[in-house]
PDB file of C-alpha atoms in Angstrom:
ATOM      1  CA  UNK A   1      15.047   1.227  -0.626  1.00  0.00           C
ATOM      2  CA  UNK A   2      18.035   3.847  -1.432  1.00  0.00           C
ATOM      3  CA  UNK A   3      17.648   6.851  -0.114  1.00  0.00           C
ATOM      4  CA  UNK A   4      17.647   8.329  -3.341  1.00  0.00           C
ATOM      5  CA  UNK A   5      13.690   9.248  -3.843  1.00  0.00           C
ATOM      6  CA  UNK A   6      12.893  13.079  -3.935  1.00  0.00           C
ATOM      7  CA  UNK A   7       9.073  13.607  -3.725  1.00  0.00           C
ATOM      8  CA  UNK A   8       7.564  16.318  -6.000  1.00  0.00           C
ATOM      9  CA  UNK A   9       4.448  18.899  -4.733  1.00  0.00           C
ATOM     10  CA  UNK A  10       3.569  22.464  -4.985  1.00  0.00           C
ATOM     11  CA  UNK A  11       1.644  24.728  -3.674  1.00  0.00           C
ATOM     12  CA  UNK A  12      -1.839  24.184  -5.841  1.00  0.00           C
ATOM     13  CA  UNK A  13      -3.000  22.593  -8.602  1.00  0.00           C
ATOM     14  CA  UNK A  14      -2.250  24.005 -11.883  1.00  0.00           C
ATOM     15  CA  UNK A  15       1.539  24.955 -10.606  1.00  0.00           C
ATOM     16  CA  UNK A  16       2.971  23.457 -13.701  1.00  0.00           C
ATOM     17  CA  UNK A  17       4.261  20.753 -11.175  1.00  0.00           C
ATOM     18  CA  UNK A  18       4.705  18.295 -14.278  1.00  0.00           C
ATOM     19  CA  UNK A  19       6.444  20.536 -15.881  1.00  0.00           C
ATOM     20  CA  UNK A  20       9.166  20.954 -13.188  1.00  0.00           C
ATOM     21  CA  UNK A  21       9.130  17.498 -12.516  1.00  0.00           C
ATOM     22  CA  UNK A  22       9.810  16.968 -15.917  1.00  0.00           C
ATOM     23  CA  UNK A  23      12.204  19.884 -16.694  1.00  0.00           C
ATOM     24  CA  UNK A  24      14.050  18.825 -13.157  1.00  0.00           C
ATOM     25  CA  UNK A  25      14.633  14.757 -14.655  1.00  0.00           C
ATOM     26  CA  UNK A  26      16.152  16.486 -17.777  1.00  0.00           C
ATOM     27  CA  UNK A  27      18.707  18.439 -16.662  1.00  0.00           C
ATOM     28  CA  UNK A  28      19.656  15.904 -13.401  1.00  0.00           C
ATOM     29  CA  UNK A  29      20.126  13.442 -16.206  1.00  0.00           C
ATOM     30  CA  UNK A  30      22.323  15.908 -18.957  1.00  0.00           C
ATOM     31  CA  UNK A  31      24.636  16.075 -15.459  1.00  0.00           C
ATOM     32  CA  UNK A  32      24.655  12.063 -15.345  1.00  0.00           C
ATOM     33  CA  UNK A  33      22.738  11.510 -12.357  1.00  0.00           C
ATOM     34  CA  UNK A  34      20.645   8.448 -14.188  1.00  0.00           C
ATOM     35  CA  UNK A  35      16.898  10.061 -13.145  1.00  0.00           C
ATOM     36  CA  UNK A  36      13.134   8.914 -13.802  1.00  0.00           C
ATOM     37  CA  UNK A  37       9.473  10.478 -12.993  1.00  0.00           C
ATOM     38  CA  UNK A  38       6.722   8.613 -11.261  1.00  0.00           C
ATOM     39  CA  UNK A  39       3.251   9.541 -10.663  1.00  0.00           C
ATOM     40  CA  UNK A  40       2.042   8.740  -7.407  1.00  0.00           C
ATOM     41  CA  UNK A  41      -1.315   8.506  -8.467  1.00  0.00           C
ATOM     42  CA  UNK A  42      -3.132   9.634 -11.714  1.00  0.00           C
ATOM     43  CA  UNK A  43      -6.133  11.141 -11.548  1.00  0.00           C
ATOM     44  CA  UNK A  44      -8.481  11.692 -14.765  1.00  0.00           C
ATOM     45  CA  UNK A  45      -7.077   9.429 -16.883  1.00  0.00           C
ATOM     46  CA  UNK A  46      -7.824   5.443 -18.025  1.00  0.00           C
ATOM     47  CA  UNK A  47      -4.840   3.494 -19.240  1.00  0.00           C
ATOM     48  CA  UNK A  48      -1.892   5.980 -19.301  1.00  0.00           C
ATOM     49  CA  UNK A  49      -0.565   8.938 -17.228  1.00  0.00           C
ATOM     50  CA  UNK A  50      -0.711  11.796 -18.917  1.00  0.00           C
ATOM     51  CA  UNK A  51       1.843  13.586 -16.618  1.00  0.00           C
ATOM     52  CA  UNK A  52       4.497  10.421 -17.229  1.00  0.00           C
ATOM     53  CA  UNK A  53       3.688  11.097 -21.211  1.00  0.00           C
ATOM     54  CA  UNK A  54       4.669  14.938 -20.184  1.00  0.00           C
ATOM     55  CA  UNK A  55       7.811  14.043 -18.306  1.00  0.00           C
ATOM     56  CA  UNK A  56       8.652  11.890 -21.487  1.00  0.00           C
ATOM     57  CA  UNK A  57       8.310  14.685 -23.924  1.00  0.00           C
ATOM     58  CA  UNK A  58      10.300  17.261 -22.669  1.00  0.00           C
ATOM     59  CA  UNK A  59      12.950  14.479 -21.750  1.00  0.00           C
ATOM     60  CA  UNK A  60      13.127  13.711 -24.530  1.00  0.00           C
ATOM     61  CA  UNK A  61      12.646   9.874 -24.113  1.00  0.00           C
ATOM     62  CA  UNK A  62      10.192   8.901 -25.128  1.00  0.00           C
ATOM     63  CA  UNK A  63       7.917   5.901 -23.549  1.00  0.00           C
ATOM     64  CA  UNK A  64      10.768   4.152 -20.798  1.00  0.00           C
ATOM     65  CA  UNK A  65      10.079   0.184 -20.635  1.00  0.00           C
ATOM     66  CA  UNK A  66       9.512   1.130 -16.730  1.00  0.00           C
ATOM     67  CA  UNK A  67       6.602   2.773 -18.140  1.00  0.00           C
ATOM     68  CA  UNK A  68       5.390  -0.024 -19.806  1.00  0.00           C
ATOM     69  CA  UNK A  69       5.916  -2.087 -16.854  1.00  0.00           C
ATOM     70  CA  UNK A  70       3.423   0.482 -15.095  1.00  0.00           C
ATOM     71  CA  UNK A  71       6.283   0.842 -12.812  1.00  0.00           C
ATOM     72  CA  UNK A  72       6.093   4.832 -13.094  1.00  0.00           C
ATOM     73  CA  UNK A  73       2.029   4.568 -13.013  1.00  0.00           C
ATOM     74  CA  UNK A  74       0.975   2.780 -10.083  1.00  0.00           C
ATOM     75  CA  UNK A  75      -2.103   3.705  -9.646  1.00  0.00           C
ATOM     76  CA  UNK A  76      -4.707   5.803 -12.528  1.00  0.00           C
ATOM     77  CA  UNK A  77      -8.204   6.941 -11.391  1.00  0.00           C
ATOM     78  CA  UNK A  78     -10.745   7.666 -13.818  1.00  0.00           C
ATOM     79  CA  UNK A  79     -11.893  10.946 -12.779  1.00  0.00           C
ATOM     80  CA  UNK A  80      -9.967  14.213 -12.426  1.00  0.00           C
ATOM     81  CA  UNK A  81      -9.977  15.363  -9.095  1.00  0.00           C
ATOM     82  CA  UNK A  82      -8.159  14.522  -5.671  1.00  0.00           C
ATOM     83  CA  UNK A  83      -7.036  11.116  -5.480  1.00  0.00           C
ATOM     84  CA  UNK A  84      -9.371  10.231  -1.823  1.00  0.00           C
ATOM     85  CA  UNK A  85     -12.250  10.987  -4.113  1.00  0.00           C
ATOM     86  CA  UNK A  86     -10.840   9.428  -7.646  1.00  0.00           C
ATOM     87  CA  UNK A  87     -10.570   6.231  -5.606  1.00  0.00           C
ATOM     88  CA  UNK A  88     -14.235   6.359  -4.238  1.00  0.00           C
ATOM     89  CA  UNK A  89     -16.393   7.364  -7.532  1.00  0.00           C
ATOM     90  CA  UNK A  90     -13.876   3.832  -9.219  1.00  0.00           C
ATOM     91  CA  UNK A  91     -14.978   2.019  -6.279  1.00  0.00           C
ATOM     92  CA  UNK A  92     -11.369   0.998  -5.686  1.00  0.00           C
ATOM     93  CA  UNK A  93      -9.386   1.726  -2.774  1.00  0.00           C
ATOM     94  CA  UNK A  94      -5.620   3.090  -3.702  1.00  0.00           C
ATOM     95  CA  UNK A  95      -3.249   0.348  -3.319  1.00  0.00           C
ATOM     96  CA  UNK A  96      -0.317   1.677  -1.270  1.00  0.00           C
ATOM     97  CA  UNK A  97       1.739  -1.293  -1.446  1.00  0.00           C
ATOM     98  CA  UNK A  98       1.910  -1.562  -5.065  1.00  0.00           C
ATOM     99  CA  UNK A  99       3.136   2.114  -5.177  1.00  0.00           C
ATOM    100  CA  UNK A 100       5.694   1.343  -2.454  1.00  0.00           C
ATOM    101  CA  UNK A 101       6.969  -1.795  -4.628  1.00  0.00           C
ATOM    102  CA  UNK A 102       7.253   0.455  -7.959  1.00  0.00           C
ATOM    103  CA  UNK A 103       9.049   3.216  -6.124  1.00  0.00           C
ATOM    104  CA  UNK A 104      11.562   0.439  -4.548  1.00  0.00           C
ATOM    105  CA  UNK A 105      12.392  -1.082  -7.907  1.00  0.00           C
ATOM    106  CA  UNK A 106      12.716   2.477  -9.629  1.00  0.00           C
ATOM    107  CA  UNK A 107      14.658   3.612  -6.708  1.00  0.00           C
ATOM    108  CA  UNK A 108      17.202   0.072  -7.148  1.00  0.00           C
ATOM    109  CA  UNK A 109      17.309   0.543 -11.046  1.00  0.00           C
ATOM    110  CA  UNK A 110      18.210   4.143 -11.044  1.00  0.00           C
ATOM    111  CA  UNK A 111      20.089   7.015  -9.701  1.00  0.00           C
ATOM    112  CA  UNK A 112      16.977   9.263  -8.680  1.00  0.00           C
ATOM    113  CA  UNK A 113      13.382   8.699  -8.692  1.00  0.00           C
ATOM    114  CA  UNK A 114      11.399  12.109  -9.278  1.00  0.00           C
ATOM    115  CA  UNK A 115       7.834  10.966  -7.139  1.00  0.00           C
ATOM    116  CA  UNK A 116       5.157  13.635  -7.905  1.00  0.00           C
ATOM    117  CA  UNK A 117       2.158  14.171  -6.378  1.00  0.00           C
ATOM    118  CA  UNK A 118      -1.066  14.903  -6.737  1.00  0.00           C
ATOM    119  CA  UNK A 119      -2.714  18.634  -7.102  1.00  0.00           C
ATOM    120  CA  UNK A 120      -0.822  20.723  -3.986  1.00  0.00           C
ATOM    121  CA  UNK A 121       1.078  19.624  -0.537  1.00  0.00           C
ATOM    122  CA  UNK A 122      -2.267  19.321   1.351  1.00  0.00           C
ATOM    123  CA  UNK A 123      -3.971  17.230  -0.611  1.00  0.00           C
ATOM    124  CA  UNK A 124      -5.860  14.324   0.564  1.00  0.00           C
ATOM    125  CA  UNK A 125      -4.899  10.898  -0.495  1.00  0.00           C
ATOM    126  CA  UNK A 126      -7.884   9.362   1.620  1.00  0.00           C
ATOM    127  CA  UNK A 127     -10.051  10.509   4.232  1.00  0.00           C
ATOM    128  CA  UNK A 128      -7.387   9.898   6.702  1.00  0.00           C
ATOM    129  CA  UNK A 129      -4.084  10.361   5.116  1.00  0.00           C
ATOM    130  CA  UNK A 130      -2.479  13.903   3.596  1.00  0.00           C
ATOM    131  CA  UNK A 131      -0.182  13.791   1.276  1.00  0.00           C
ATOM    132  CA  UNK A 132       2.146  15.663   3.402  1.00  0.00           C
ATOM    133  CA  UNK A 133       2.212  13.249   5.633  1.00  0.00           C
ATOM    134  CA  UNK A 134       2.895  10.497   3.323  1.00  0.00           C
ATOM    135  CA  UNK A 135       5.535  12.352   3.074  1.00  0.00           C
ATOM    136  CA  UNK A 136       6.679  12.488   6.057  1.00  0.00           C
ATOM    137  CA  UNK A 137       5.660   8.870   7.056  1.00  0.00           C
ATOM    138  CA  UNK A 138       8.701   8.155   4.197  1.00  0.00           C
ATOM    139  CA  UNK A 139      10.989  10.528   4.981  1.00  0.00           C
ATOM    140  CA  UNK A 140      11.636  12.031   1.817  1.00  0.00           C
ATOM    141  CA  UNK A 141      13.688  15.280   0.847  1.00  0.00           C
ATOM    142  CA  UNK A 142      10.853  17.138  -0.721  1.00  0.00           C
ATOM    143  CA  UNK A 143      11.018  19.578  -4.382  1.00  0.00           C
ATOM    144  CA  UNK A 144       8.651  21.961  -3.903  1.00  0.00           C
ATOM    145  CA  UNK A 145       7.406  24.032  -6.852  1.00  0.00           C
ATOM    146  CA  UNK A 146       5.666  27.924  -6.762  1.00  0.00           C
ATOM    147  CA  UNK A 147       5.631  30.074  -9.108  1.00  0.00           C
ATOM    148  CA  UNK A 148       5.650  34.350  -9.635  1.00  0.00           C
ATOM    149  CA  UNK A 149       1.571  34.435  -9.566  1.00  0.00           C
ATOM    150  CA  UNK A 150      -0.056  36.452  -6.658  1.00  0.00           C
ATOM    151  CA  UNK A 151      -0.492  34.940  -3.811  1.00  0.00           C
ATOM    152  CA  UNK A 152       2.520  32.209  -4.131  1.00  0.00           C
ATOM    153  CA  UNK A 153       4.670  34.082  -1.390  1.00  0.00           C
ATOM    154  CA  UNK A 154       1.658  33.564   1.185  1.00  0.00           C
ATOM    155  CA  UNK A 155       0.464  29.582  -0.220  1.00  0.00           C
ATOM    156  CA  UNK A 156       4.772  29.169   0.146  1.00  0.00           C
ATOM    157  CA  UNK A 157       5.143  30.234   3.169  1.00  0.00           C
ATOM    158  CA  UNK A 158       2.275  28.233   4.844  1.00  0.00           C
ATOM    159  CA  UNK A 159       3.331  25.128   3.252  1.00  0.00           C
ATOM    160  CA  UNK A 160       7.316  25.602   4.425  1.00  0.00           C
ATOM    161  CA  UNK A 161       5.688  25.879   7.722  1.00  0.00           C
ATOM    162  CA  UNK A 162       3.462  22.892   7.588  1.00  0.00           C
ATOM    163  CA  UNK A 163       6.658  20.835   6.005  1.00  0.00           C
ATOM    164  CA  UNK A 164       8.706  21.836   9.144  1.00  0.00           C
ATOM    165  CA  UNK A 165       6.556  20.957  12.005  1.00  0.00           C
ATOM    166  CA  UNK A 166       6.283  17.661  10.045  1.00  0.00           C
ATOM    167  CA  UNK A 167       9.961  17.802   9.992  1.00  0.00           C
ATOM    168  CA  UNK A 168      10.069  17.371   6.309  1.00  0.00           C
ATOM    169  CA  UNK A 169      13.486  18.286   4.526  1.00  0.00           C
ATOM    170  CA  UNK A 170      13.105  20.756   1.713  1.00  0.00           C
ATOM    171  CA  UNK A 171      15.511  19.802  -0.896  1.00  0.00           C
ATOM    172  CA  UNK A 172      14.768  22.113  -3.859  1.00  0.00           C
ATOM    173  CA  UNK A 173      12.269  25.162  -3.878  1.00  0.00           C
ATOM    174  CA  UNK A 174      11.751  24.982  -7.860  1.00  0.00           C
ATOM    175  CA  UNK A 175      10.421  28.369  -9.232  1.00  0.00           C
ATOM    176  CA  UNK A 176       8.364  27.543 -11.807  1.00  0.00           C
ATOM    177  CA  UNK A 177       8.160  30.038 -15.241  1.00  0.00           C
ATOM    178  CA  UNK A 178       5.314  28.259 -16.920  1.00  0.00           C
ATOM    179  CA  UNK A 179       3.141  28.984 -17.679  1.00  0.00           C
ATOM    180  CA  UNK A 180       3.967  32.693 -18.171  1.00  0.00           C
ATOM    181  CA  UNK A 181       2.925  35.053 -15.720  1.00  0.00           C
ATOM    182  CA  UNK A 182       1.627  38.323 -17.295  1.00  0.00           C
ATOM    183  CA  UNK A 183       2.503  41.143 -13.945  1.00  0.00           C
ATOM    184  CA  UNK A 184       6.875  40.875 -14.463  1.00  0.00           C
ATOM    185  CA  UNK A 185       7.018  42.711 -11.315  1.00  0.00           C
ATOM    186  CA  UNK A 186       5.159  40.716  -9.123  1.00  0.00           C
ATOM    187  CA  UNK A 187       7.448  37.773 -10.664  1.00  0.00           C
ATOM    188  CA  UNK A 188      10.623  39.390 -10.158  1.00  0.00           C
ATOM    189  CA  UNK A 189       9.746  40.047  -6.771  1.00  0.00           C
ATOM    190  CA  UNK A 190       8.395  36.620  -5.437  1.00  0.00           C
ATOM    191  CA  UNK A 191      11.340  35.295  -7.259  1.00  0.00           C
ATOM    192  CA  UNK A 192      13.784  37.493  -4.577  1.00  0.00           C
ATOM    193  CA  UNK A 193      11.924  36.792  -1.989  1.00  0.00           C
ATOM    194  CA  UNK A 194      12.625  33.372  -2.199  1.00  0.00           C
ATOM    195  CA  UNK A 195      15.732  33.623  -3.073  1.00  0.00           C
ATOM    196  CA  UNK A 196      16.198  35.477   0.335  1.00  0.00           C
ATOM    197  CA  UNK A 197      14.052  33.152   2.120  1.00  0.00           C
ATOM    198  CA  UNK A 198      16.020  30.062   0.906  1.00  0.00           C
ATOM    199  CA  UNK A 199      19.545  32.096   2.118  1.00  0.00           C
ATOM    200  CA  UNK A 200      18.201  32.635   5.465  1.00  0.00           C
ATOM    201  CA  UNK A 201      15.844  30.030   6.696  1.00  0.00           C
ATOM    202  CA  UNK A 202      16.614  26.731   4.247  1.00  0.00           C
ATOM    203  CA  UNK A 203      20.769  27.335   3.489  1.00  0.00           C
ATOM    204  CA  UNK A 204      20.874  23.823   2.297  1.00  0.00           C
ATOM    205  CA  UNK A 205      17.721  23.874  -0.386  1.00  0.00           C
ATOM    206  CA  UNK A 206      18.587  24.271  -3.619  1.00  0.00           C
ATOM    207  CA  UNK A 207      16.802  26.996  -5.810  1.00  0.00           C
ATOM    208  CA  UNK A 208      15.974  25.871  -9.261  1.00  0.00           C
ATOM    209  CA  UNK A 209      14.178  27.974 -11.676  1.00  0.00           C
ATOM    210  CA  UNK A 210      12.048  26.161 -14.224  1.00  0.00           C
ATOM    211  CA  UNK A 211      12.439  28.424 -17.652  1.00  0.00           C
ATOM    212  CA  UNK A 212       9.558  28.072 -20.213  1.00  0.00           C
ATOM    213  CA  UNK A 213      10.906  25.497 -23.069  1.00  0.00           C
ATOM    214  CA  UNK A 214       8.002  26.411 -25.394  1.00  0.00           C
ATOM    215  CA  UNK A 215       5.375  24.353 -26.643  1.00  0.00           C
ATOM    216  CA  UNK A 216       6.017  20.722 -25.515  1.00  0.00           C
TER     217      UNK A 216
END
């Protein structure tokens, strides 16, 4: 596989972690680095991801024939919660080697493959395995999306820490504007203290911030 597979998390569920996936494929694309989304695993859905149909909208896309080749959506779960319990109430175990085999052929057919997770950084995949470290069992550069809420400097912080005694690279710390937060100070603020923390401690991250694009 290239090395050119950036895996997507943040620090909860709810982040808007679609979103920025989504918004991040868009403009890596309008720069013409040739980029598609793919769900790790989708949880509370049947026969499509809803994220993918996200990513596709505020591309701008459309429906990809990858996505019709269920390249992009390995793996859907009927019920909406983490994936180590999706997979139990479906009474079928999550098939890591058909993920592995999507990503690979994404990863040959295209410039960048955008691989989001499910819910936040910590999350379970199965009783044994975090997604964090499914991360780092892959070694990939990791885009990790907060936001200006309360309480993202302290959930950011914690997970930066748990990424680096994993030795997981952070590639982009994407600060996330939707949805909109109501408190503009508290937003300003977390968004310089990032921006600080990013100068000092991660020189070579990127920082991205993820504008609202309306109603998508």
């Amino acid at each position: 596989m290239k090395k050119n597979v950036y895996f997507v998390s943040g620090i909860d569920t709810n982040i808007g972690k679609s979103y920025a996936t989504a918004y991040l494929a868009k403009t890596w694309n309008e720069r013409g680095i040739r980029t598609i989304t793919e769900k790790l695993i989708q949880t509370g859905n049947m026969d499509l991801s809803e994220d993918i149909e996200l990513h596709r909208r505020i591309m701008g896309t459309g429906l990809l024939p990858e996505d019709k080749e269920r390249l992009t959506m390995p793996e859907i779960y009927s019920y909406p919660c983490s994936p180590h319990l999706a997979a139990e109430i479906d009474k079928r175990p999550i098939d890591f080697g058909k993920i592995e085999r999507a990503t690979e052929t994404l990863s040959e057919r295209y410039d960048a493959v955008l691989l989001e997770g499910a819910g936040g950084l910590m999350v379970p995949l199965t009783r044994d395995l975090l997604t964090i470290d499914y991360v780092a069992q892959k070694q990939y550069p990791l885009v990790f999306v907060t936001s200006g809420r309360l309480g993202s400097i302290n959930h950011t912080l914690l997970s930066l820490e748990a990424m680096s005694r994993r030795g997981i690279r952070l590639h982009t710390l994407a600060y996330n504007l939707f949805p909109e937060e109501d408190d503009e100070i508290i937003r300003r603020d977390t968004e310089a203290y990032m921006r600080d923390l990013l100068k000092r401690d991660y020189p070579e991250a990127e920082f991205v911030v993820v504008p609202f694009l309306g109603d998508k």
